[in-house]
Coordinates of C-alpha atoms and ligand atoms in Angstrom, one line a residue:
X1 CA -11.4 26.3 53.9
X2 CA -13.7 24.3 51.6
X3 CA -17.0 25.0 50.1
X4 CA -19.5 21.8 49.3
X5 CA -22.2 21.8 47.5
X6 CA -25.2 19.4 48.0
X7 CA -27.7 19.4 45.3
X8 CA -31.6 18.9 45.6
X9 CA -31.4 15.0 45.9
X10 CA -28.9 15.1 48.3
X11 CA -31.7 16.7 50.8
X12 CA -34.3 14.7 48.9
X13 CA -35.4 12.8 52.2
X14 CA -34.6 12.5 55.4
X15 CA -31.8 9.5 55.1
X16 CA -30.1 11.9 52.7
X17 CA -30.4 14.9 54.8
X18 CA -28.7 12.4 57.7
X19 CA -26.2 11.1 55.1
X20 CA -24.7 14.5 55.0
X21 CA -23.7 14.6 58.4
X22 CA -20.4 12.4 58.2
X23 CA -19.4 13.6 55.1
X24 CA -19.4 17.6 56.4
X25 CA -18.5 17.0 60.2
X26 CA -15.4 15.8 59.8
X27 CA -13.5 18.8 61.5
X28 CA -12.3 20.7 58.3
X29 CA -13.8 24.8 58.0
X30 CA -16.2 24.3 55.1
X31 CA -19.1 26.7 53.8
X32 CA -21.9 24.1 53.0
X33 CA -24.0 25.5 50.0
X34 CA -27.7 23.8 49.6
X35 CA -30.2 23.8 47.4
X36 CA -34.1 23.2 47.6
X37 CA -34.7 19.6 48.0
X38 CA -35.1 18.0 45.4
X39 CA -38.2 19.2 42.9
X40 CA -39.3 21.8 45.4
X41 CA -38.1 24.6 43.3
X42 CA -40.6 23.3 40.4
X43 CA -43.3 23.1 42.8
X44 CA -42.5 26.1 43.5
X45 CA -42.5 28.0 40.2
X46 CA -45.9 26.3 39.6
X47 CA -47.7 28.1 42.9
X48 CA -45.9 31.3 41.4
X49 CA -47.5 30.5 38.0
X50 CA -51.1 29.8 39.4
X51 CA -50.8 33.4 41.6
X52 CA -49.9 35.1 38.9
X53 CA -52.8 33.5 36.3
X54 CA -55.0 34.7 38.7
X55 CA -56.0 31.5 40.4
X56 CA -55.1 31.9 43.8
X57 CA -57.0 28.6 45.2
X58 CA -54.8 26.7 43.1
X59 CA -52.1 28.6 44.1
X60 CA -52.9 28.0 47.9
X61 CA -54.0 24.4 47.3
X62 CA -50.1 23.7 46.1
X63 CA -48.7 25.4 48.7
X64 CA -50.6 23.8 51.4
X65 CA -49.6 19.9 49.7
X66 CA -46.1 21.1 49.7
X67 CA -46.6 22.4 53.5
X68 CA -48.0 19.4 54.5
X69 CA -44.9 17.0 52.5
X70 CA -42.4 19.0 54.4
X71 CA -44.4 18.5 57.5
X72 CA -43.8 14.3 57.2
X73 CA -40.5 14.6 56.5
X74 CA -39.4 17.0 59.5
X75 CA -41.7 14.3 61.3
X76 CA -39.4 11.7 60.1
X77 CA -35.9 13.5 60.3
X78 CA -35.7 14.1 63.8
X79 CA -35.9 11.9 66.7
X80 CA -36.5 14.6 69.7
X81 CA -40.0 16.4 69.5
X82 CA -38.4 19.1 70.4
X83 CA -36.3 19.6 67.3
X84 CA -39.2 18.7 65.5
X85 CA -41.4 21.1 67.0
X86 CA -38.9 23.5 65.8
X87 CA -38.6 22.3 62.8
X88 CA -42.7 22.2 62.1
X89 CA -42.8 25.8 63.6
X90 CA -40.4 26.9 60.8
X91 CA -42.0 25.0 57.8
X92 CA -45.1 26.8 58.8
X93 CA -43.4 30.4 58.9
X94 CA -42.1 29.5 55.6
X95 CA -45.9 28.5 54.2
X96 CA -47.4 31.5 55.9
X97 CA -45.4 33.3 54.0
X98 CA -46.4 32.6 50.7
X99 CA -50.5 32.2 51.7
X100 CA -49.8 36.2 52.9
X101 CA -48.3 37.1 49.6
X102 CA -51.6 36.1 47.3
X103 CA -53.9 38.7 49.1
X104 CA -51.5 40.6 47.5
X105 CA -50.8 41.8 43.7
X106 CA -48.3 39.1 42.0
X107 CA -45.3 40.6 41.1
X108 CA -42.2 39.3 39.6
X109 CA -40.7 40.0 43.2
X110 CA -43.7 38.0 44.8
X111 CA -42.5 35.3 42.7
X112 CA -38.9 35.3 43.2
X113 CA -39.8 35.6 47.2
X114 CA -42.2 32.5 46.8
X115 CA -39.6 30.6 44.6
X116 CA -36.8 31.2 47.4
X117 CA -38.5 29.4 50.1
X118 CA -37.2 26.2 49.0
X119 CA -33.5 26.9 50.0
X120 CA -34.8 28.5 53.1
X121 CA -36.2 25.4 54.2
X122 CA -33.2 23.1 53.7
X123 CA -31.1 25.1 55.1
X124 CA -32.4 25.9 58.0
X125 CA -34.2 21.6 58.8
X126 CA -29.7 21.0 57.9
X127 CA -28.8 23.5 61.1
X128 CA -31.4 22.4 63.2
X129 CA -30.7 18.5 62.1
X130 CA -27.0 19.5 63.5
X131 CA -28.1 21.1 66.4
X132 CA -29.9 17.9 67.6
X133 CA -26.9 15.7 66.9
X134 CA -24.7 18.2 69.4
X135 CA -22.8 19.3 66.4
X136 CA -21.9 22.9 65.8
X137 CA -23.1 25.1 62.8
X138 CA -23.6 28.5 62.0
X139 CA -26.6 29.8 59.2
X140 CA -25.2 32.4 57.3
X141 CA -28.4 33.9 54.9
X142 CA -27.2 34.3 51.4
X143 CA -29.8 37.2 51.6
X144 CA -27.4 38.4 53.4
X145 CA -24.1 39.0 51.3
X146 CA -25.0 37.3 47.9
X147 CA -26.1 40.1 45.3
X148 CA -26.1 40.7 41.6
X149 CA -25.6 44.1 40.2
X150 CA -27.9 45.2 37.3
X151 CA -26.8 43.2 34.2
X152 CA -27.2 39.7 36.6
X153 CA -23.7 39.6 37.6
X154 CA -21.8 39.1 40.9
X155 CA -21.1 42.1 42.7
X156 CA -18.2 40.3 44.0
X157 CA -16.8 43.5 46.1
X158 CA -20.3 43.3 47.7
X159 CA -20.4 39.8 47.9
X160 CA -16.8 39.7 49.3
X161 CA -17.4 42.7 52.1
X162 CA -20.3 41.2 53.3
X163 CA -19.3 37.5 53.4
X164 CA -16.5 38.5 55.3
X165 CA -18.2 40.7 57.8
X166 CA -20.9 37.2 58.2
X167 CA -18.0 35.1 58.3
X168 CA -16.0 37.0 61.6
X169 CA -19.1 35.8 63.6
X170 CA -17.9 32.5 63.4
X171 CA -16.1 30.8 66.3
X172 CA -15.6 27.4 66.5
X173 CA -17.9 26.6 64.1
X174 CA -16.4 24.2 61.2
X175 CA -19.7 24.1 59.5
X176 CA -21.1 27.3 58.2
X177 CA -24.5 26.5 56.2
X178 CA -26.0 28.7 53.6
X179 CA -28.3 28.9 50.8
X180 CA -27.5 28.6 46.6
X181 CA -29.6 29.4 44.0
X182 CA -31.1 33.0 45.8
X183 CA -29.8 36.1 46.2
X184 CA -30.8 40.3 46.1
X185 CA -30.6 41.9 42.8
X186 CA -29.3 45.6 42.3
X187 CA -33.0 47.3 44.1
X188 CA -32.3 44.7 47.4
X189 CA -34.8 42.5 46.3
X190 CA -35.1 38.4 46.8
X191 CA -33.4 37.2 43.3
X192 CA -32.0 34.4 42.1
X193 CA -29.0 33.3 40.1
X194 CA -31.3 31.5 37.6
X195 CA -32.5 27.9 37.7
X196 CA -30.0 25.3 38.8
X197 CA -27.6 28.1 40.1
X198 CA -26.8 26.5 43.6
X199 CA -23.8 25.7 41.7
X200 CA -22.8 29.1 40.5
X201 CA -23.7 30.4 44.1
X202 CA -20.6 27.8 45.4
X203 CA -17.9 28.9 42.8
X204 CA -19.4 32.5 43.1
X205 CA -18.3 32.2 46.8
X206 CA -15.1 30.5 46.7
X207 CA -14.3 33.1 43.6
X208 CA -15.5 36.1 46.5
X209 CA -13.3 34.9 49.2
X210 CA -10.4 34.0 46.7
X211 CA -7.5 31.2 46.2
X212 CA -5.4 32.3 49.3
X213 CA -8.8 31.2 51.7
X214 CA -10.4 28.6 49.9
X215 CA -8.6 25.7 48.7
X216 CA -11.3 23.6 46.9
X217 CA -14.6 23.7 46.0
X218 CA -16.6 20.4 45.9
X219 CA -20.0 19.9 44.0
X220 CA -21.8 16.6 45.4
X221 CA -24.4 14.8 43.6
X222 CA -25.1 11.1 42.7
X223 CA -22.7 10.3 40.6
X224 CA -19.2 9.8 40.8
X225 CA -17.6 12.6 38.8
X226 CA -17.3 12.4 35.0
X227 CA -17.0 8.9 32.8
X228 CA -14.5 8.9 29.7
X229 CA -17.8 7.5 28.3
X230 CA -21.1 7.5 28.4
X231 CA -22.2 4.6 30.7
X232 CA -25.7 4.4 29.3
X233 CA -24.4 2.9 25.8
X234 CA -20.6 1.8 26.3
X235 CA -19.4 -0.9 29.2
X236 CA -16.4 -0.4 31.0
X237 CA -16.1 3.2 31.3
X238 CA -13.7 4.8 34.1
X239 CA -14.0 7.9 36.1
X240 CA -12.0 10.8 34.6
X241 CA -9.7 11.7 37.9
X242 CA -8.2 14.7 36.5
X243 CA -9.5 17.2 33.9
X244 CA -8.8 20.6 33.0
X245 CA -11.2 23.8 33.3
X246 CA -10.4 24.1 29.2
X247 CA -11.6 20.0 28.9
X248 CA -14.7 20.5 31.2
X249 CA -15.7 23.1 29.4
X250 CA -15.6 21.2 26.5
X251 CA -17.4 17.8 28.1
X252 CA -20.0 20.3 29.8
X253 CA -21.3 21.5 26.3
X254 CA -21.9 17.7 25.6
X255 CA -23.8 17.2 28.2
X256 CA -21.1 15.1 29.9
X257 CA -20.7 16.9 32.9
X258 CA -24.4 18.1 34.8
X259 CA -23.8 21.4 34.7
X260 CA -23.4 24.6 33.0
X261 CA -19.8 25.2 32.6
X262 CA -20.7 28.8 33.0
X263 CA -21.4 28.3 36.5
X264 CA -17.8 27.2 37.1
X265 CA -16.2 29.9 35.5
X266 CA -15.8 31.9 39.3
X267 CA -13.9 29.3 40.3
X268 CA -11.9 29.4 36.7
X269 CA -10.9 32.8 37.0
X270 CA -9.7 32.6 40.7
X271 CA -8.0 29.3 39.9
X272 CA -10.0 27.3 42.9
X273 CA -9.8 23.8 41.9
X274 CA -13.1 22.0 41.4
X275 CA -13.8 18.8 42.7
X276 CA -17.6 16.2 41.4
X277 CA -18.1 14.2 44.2
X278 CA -20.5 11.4 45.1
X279 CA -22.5 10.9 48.5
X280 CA -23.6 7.7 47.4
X281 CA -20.1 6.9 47.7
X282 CA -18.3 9.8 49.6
X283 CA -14.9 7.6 49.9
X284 CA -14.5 7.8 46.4
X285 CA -12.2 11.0 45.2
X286 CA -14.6 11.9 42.3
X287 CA -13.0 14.1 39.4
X288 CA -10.7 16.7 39.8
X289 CA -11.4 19.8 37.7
X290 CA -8.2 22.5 37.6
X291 CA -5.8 24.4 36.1
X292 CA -2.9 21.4 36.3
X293 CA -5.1 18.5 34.7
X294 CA -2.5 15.8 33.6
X295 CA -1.9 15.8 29.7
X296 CA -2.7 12.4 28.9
X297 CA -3.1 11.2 25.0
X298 CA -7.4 10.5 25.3
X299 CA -9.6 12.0 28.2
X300 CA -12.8 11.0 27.4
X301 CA -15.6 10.7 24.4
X302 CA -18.8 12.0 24.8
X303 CA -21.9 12.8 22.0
X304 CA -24.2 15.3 21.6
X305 CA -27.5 14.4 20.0
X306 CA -30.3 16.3 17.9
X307 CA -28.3 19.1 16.2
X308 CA -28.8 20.5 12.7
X309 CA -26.1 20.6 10.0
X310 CA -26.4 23.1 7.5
X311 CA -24.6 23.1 4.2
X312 CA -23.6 26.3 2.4
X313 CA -22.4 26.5 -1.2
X314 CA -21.9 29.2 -3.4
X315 CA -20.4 29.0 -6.9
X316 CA -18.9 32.3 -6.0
X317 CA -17.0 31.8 -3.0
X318 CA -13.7 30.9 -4.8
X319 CA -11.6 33.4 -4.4
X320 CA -14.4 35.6 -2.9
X321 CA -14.1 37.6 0.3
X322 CA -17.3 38.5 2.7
X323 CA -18.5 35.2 2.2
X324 CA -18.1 34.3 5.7
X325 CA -19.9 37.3 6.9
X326 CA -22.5 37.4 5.3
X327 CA -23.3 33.6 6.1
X328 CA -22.6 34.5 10.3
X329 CA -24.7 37.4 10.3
X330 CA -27.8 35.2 8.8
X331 CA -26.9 33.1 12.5
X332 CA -26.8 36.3 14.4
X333 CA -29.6 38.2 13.4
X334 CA -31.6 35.4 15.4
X335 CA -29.2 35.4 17.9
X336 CA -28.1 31.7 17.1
X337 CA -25.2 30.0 18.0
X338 CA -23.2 28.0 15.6
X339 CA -21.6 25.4 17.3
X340 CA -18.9 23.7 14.8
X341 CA -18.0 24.7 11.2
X342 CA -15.5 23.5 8.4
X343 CA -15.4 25.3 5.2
X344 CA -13.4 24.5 2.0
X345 CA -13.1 26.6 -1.2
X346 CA -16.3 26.7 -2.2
X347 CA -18.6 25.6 0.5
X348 CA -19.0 26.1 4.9
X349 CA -20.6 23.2 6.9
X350 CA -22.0 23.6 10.0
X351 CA -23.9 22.8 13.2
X352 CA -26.6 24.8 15.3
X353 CA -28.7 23.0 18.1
X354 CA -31.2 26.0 18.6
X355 CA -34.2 25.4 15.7
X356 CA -36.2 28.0 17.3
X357 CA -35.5 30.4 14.4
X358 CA -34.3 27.8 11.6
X359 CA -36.9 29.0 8.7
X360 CA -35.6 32.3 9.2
X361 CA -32.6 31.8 9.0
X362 CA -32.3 29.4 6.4
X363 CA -34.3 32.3 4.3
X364 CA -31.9 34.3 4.5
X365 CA -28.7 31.5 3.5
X366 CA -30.9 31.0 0.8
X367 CA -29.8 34.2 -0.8
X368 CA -26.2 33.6 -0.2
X369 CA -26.1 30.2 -1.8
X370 CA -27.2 26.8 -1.9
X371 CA -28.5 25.0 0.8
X372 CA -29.0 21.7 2.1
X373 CA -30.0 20.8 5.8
X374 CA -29.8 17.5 7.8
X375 CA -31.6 17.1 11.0
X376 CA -31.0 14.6 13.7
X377 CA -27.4 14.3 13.8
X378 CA -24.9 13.3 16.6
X379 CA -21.6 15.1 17.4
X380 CA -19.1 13.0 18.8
X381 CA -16.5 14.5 21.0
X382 CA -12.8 13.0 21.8
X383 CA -11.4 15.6 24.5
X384 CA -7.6 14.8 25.1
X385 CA -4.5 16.3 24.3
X386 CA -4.5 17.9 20.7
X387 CA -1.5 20.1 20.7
X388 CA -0.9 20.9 17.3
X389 CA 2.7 19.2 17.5
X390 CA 1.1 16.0 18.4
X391 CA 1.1 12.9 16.0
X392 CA -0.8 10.0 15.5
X393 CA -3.9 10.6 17.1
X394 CA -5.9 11.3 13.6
X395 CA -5.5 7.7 12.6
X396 CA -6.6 6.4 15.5
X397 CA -9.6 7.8 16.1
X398 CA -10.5 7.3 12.3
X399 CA -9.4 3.8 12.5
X400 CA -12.2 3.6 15.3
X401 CA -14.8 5.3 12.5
X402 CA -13.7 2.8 10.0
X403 CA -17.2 1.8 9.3
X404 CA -19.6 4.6 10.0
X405 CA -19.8 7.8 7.7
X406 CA -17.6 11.0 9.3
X407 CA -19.7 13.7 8.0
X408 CA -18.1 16.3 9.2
X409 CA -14.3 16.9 11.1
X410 CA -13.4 19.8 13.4
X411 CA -10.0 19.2 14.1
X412 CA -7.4 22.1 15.3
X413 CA -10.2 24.3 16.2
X414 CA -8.9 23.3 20.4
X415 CA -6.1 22.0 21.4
X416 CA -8.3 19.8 23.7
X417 CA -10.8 18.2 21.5
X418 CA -11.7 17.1 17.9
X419 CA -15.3 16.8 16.9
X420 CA -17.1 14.5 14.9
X421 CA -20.4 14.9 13.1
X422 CA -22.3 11.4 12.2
X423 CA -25.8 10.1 11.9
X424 CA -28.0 9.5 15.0
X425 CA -28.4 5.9 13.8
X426 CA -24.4 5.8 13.9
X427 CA -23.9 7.2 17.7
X428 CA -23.9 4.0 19.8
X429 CA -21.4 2.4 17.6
X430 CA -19.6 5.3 17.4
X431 CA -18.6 5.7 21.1
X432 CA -18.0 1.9 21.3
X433 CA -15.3 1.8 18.6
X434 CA -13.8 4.9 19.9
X435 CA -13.5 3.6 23.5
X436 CA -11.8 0.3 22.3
X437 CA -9.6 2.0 20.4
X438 CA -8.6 4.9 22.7
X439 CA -8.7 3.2 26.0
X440 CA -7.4 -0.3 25.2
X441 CA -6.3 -1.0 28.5
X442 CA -9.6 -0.2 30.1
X443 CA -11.3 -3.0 28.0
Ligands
LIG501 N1 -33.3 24.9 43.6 C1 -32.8 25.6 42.5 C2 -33.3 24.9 41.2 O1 -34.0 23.9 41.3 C3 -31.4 25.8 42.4 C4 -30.5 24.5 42.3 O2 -31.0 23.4 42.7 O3 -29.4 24.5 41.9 O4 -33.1 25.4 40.1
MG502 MG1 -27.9 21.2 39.8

């Protein structure tokens, strides 16, 4: 079988919610994950926030706009009154719901009840929606099997048990609907896998249910899988058909893919293939993600903006020994992530994004050395194939840079990328260069 996954603006309205239908009834087994339509889930965390302030008309003033939005577009989806009746009658349960919680105390289980509504709804208006178009499909609550133990984590032999007893229901059923994002925590309680975790919910599932039963897991949005550039700044940029997990993980980190790579990790460790498809365009094949991505010299370039250099020199370092240390316990201390270094004989370079705790933390590299920092700066990513017996790719990508200052080089650090720190003024040009010199034949 095959799980898809529809993001929130692939419910966003009633033609997208009817868009679906030929890309999921097309015979094949699949578990179809949802999320809230789109900007529900926001809504939805603002009622929570009014409740638990302590202004319950607010509260109730939200809820009843977002009742009444979900009444027009059940009134548009579907064409027999009495699916729609249906449909109206199960908005309102959903509403009802949350108007009964604020006689109550808020609680951070209130909240997480209130803020799973939204993949309730879109669920349940996708089954019904298929019911009035004759087609099969069974709703399989994630209440019911998805669960997190008590660090956060899938309780996969939970997850697995109880999926599988859900999933022996089914007949002939090829569509079997069910909610991301929510799920019980260790006490049985409503939960959630964290914001924009209707991804994780899909690779948590196809990780649950294994390689041997599911074949490929497919995330839909609006785009057509992953450019080998960033189409906002560079023409003539290609879809990436083939990557592997190592590469995404690199492009996700720059923002090149929409997602957290973490969330595809499940589908990493059980080897499921991963496939970024379009329903804008669901003929097109999107971008593989997998284990067996094709070697090829360049994959793609992608930047990441507004991070902080830091430059560490100490007069001492040659020769010297605990250097290092002392200079990454400075970064953990305030639990800060360095994201890139390069270090010669007497001085480390290197990058942080989070500033949260920069005055600290520079404090404290102040007694190790000298210290210089630079704000605003771009790294530039080339993920390809940097095996370390590979020649000639150096030149080419600094040809590219001819004319902009490299300030800094991580090369040999992955075998999948080499990074490349320059001034935000420099960024634009940066990726154009690189893209006519490392996809020629794309120009
Ligand atoms: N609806 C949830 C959110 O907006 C989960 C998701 O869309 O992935 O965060
Ligand atoms: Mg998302």
């Amino acid at each position: 079988m095959k799980i898809y996954k529809f993001g929130g603006t692939s419910v966003g309205s009633p033609d997208r919610f009817r868009a679906l239908i030929p890309i999921i009834n097309d015979g094949e087994l699949k578990i179809v994950v949802l999320s809230a339509m789109a900007g529900t889930t926001n809504e939805l965390v603002e009622i929570s926030g009014l409740f638990s302030s302590g202004d319950r008309a607010g509260a109730e003033n939200l809820t009843q706009r977002l009742r009444l939005k979900y009444h027009t577009v059940a009134g548009e989806l579907f064409s027999d009154i009495n699916w729609s009746a249906r449909a109206h009658e199960l908005i309102d349960e959903q509403f009802d719901f949350i108007v009964s919680l604020f006689s109550r105390d808020f609680s951070m289980h209130n909240e997480k009840r209130i803020v799973a509504r939204g993949e309730l709804i879109s669920t349940a208006l996708l089954h019904l929606l298929l019911a009035e178009k004759g087609i099969k499909s069974m709703l399989v609550p994630a209440l019911r099997f998805m669960r997190i133990d008590k660090d956060g984590e899938p309780d996969y032999f939970y997850i697995r048990e109880n999926l599988k007893r859900e999933l022996a229901a089914v007949t002939d059923e090829k569509i079997i609907i069910t909610q991301g994002f929510i799920c019980r925590n260790v006490n049985g309680e409503t939960d959630n896998l964290r914001r924009g975790g209707s991804d994780y919910s899909a690779t948590i599932i196809g990780a649950a249910l294994g390689s041997g039963e599911v074949q490929e897991i497919q995330i839909w949005t609006d785009i057509s899988g992953l450019h080998n550039n960033d189409p906002r700044y560079v023409d003539n940029t290609v879809v990436v058909r083939s990557l592997s997990f190592n590469e995404a993980a690199e492009l996700a980190y720059f923002g090149a893919i929409f997602f957290f790579f973490f969330f595809i990790n499940p589908a990493r460790m059980k080897n499921i293939p991963v496939r970024l498809r379009n329903t804008m365009e669901p003929e097109d094949e999107g971008t593989l993600i997998s284990s067996a991505s094709s070697l090829v010299d360049y994959k793609a370039v992608a930047a990441k903006d507004g991070v902080i250099a830091i430059r560490i020199r100490s007069g001492r370092m040659l020769m010297a020994y605990g250097f290092m240390r002392r200079i990454f316990e400075a970064f953990e201390a305030y639990k800060t992530p360095i994201d890139l270094i390069t270090t010669s004989e007497v001085s480390v370079s290197l990058i942080i994004e989070d500033a949260t705790h920069l005055d600290d933390i520079l404090k404290a590299l102040n007694a190790i050395g000298q210290v210089e920092v630079e704000r605003d700066q771009t790294i530039i990513c080339v993920v390809g194939d940097f095996r370390p017996d590979r020649v000639g790719s150096a030149p080419e990508i600094f040809e590219a840079l001819n004319d902009i200052p490299v300030k800094m080089i991580s090369y040999g650090g992955s075998e999948n990328s080499v990074s490349i720190l320059v001034n935000a003024c420099d960024k634009v040009k940066a990726l154009r260069e690189l893209n006519k010199n490392l996809f020629p034949e794309k120009q």
